Tab-separated table of N, CA, C and O in Angstrom:
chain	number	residue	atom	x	y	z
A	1	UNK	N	27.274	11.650	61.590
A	1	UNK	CA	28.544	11.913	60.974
A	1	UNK	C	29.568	12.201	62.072
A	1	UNK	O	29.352	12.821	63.114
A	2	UNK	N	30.981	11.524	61.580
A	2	UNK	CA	31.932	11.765	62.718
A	2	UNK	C	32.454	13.199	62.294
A	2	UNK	O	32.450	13.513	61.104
A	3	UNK	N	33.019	14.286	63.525
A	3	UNK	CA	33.777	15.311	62.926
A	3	UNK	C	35.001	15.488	64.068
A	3	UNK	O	35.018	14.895	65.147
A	4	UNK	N	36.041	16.454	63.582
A	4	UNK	CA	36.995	16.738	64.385
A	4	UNK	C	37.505	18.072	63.775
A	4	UNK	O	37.240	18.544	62.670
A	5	UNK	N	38.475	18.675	64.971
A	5	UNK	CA	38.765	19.609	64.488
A	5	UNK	C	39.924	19.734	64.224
A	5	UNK	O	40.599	19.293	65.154
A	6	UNK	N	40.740	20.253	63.128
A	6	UNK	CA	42.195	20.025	62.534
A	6	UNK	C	42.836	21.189	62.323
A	6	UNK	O	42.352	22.268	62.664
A	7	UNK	N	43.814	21.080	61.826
A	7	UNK	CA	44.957	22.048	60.821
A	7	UNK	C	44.902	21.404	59.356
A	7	UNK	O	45.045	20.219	59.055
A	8	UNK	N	44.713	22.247	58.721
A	8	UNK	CA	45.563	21.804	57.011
A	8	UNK	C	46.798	22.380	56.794
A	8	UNK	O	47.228	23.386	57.357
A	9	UNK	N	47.438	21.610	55.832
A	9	UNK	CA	49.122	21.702	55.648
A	9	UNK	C	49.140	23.032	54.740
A	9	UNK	O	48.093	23.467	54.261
A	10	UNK	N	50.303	23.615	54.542
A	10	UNK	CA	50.510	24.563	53.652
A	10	UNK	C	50.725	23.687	52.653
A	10	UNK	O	50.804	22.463	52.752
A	11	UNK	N	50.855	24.625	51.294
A	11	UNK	CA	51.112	23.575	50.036
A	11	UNK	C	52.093	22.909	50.055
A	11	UNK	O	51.940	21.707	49.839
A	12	UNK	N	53.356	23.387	50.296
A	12	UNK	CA	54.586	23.092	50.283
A	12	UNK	C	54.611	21.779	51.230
A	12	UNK	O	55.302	20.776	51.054
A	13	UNK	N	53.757	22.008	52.203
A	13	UNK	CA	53.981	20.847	52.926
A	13	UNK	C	53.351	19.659	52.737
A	13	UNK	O	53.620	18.657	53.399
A	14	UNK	N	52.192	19.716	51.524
A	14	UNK	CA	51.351	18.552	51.211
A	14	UNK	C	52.273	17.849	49.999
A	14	UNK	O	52.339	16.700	49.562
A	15	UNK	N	52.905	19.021	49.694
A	15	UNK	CA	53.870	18.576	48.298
A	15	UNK	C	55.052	17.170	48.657
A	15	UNK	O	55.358	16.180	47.994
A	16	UNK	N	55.539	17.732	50.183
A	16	UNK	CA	56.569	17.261	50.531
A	16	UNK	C	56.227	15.945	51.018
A	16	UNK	O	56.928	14.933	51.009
A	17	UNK	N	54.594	16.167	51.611
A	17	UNK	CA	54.239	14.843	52.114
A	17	UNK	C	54.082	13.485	50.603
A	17	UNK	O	54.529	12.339	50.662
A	18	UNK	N	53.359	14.084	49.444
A	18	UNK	CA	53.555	13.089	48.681
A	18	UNK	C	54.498	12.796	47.764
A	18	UNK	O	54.314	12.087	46.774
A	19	UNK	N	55.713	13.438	48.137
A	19	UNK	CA	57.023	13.064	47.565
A	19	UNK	C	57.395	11.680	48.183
A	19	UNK	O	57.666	10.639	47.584
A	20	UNK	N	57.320	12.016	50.073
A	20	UNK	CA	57.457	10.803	51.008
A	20	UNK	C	56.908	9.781	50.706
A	20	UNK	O	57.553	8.745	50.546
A	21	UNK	N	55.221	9.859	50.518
A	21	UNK	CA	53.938	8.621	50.136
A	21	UNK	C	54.755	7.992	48.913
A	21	UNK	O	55.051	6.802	48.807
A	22	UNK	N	55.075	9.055	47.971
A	22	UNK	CA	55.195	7.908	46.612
A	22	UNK	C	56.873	7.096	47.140
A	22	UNK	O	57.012	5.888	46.951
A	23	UNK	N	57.817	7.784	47.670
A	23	UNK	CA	58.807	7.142	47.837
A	23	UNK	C	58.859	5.362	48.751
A	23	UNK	O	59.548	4.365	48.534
A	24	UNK	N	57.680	5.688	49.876
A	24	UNK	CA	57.542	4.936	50.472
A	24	UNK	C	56.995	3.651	50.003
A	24	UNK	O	57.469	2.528	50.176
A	25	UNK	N	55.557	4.113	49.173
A	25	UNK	CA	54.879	3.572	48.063
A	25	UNK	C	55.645	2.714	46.860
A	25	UNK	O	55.188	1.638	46.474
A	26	UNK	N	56.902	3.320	46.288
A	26	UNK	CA	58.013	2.320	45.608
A	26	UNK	C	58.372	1.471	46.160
A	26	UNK	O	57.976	0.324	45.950
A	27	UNK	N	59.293	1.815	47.092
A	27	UNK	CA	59.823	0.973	47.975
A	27	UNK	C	59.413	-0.525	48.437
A	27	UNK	O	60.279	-1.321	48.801
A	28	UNK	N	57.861	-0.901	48.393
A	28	UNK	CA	57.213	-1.359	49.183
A	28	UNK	C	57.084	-1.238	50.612
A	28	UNK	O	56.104	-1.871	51.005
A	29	UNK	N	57.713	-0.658	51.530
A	29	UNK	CA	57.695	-0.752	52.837
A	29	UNK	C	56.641	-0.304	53.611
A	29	UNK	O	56.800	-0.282	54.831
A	30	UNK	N	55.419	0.118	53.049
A	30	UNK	CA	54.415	0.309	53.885
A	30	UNK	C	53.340	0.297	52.285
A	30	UNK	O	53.399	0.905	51.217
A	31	UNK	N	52.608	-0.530	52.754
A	31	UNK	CA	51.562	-1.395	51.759
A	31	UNK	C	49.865	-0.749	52.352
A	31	UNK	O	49.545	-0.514	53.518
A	32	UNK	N	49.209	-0.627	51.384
A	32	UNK	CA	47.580	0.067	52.204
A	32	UNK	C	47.267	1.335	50.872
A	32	UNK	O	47.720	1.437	49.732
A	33	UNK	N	46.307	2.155	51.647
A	33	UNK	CA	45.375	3.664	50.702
A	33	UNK	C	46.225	4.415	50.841
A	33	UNK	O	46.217	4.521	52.068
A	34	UNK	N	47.164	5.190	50.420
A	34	UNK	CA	47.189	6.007	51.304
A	34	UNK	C	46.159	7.668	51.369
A	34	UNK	O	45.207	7.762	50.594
A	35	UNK	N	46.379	8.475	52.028
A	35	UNK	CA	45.670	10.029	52.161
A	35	UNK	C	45.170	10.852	50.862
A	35	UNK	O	45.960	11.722	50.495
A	36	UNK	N	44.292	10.751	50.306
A	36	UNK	CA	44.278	12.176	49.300
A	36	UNK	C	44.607	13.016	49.829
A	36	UNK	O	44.295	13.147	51.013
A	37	UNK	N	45.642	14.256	48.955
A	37	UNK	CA	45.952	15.033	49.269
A	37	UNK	C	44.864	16.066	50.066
A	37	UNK	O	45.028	16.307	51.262
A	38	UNK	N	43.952	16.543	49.443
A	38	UNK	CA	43.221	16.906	49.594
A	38	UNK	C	42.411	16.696	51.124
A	38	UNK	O	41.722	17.609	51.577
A	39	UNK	N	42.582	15.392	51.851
A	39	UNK	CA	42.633	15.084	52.895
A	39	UNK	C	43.529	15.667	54.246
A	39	UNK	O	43.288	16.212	55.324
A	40	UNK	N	44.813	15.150	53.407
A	40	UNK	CA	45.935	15.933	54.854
A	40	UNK	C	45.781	16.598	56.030
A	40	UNK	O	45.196	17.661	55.822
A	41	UNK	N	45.995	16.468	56.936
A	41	UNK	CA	45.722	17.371	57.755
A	41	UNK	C	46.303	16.798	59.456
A	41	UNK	O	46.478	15.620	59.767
A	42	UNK	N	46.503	17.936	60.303
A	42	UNK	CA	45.980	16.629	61.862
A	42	UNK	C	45.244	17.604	62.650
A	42	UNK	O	44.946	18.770	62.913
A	43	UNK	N	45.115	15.898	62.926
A	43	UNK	CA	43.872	16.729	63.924
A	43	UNK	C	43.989	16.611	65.374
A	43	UNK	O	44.324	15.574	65.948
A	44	UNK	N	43.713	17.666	65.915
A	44	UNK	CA	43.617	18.370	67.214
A	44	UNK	C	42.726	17.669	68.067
A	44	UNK	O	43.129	17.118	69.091
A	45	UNK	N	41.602	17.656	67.727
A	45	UNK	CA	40.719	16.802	68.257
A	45	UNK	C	39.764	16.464	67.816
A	45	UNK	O	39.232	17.209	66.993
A	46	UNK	N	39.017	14.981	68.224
A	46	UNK	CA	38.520	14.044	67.413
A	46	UNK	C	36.986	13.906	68.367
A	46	UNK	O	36.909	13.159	69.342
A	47	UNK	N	35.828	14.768	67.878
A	47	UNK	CA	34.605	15.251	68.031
A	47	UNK	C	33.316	13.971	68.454
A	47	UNK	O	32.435	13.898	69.310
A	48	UNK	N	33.617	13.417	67.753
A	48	UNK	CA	33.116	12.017	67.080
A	48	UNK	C	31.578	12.326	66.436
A	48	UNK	O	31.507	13.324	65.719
A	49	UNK	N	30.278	11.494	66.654
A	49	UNK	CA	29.155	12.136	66.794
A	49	UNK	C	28.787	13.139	66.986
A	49	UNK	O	28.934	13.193	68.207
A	50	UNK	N	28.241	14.390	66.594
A	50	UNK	CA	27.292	15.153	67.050
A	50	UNK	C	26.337	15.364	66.762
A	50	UNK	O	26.184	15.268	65.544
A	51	UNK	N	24.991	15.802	67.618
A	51	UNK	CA	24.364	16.169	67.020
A	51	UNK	C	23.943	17.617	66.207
A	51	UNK	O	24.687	18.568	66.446
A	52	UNK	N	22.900	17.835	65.345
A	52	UNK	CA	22.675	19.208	64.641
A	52	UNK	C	22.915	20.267	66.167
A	52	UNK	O	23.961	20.908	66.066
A	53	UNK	N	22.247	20.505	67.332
A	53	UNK	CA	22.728	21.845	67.650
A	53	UNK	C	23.846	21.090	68.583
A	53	UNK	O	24.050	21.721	69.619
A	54	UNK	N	24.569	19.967	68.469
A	54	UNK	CA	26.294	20.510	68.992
A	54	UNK	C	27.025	20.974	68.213
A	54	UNK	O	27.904	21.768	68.550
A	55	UNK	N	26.811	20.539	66.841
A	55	UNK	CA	27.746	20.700	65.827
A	55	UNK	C	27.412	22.637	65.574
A	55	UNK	O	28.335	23.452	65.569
A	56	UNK	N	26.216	22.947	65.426
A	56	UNK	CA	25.983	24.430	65.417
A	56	UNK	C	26.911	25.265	66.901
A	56	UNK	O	27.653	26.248	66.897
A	57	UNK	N	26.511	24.466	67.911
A	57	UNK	CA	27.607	25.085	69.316
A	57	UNK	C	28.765	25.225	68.736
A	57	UNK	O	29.377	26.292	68.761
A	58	UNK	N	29.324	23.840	67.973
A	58	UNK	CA	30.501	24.067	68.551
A	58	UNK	C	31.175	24.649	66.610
A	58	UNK	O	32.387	24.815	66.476
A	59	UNK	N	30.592	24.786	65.851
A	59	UNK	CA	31.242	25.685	64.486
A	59	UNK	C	30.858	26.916	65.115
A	59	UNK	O	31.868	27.564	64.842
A	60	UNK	N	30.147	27.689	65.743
A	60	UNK	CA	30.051	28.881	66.611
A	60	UNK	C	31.252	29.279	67.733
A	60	UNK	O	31.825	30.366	67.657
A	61	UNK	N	31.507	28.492	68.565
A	61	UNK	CA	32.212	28.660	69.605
A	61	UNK	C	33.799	28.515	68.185
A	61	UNK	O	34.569	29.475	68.199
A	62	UNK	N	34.023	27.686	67.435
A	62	UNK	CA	35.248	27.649	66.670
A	62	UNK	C	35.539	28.883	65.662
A	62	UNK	O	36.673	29.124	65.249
A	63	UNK	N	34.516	29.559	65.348
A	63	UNK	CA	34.121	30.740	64.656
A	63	UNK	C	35.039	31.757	65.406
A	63	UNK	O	35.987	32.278	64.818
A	64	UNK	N	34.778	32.005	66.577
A	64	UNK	CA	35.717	33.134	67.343
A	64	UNK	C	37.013	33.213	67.572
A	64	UNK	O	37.731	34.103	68.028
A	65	UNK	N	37.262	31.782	67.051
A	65	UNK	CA	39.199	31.538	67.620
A	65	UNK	C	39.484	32.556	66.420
A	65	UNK	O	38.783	32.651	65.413
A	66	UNK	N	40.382	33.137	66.638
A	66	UNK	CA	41.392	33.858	65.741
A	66	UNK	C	43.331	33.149	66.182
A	66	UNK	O	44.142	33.923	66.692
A	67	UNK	N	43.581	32.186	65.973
A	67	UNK	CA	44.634	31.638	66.111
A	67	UNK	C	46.079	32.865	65.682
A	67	UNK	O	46.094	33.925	65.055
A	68	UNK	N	46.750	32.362	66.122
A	68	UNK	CA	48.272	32.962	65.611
A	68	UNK	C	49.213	32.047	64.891
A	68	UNK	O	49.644	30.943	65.223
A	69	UNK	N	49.477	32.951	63.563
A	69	UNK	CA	50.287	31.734	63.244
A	69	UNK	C	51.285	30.906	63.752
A	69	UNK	O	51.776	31.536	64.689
A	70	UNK	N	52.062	29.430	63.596
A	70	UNK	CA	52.626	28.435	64.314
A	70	UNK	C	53.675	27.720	63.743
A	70	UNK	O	53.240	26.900	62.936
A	71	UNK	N	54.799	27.712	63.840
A	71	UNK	CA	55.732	26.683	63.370
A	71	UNK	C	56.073	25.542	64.212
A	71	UNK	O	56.419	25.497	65.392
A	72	UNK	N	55.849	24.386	63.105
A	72	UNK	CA	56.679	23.111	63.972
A	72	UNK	C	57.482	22.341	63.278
A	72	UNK	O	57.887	22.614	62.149
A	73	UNK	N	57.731	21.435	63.850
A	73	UNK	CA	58.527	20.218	63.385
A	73	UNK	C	57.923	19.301	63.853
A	73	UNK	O	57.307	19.176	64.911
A	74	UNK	N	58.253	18.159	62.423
A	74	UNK	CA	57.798	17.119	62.405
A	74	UNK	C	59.271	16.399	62.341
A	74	UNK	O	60.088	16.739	61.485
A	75	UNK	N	59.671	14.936	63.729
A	75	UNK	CA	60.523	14.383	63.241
A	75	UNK	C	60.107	13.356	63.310
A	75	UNK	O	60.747	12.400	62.872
């Protein structure tokens, strides 16, 4: 299994994202799946393979981050 490690959106911001999807989605201008919500997210970094004790290393070693919250912009 591939894994990575991400952020998820606040609500407000998944809201806002599929206001965009469906607008874009009318429009026709970009054609394809797009994201379940439920999906959303970005990601930080992209893990790929691991095996059972990397993936145990490394949900252990990710266990200790205590992050601070973060504002950005997206333009």
């Amino acid at each position: 299994m591939r894994y990575f490690v991400g952020i998820n959106f606040p609500a407000v911001a998944v809201m806002e994202l599929l206001r965009i999807q469906q607008l874009l989605s009318d429009s026709q201008l970009c054609t394809g799946t797009w994201v379940k919500p439920d999906n959303l997210h970005v990601t930080l970094l992209f893990l790929g393979n691991l095996t059972k004790d990397e993936l145990e290393s490394t949900e252990h070693a990710l266990s200790v981050v205590s992050p601070s919250p973060f504002f950005t912009q997206l333009e």
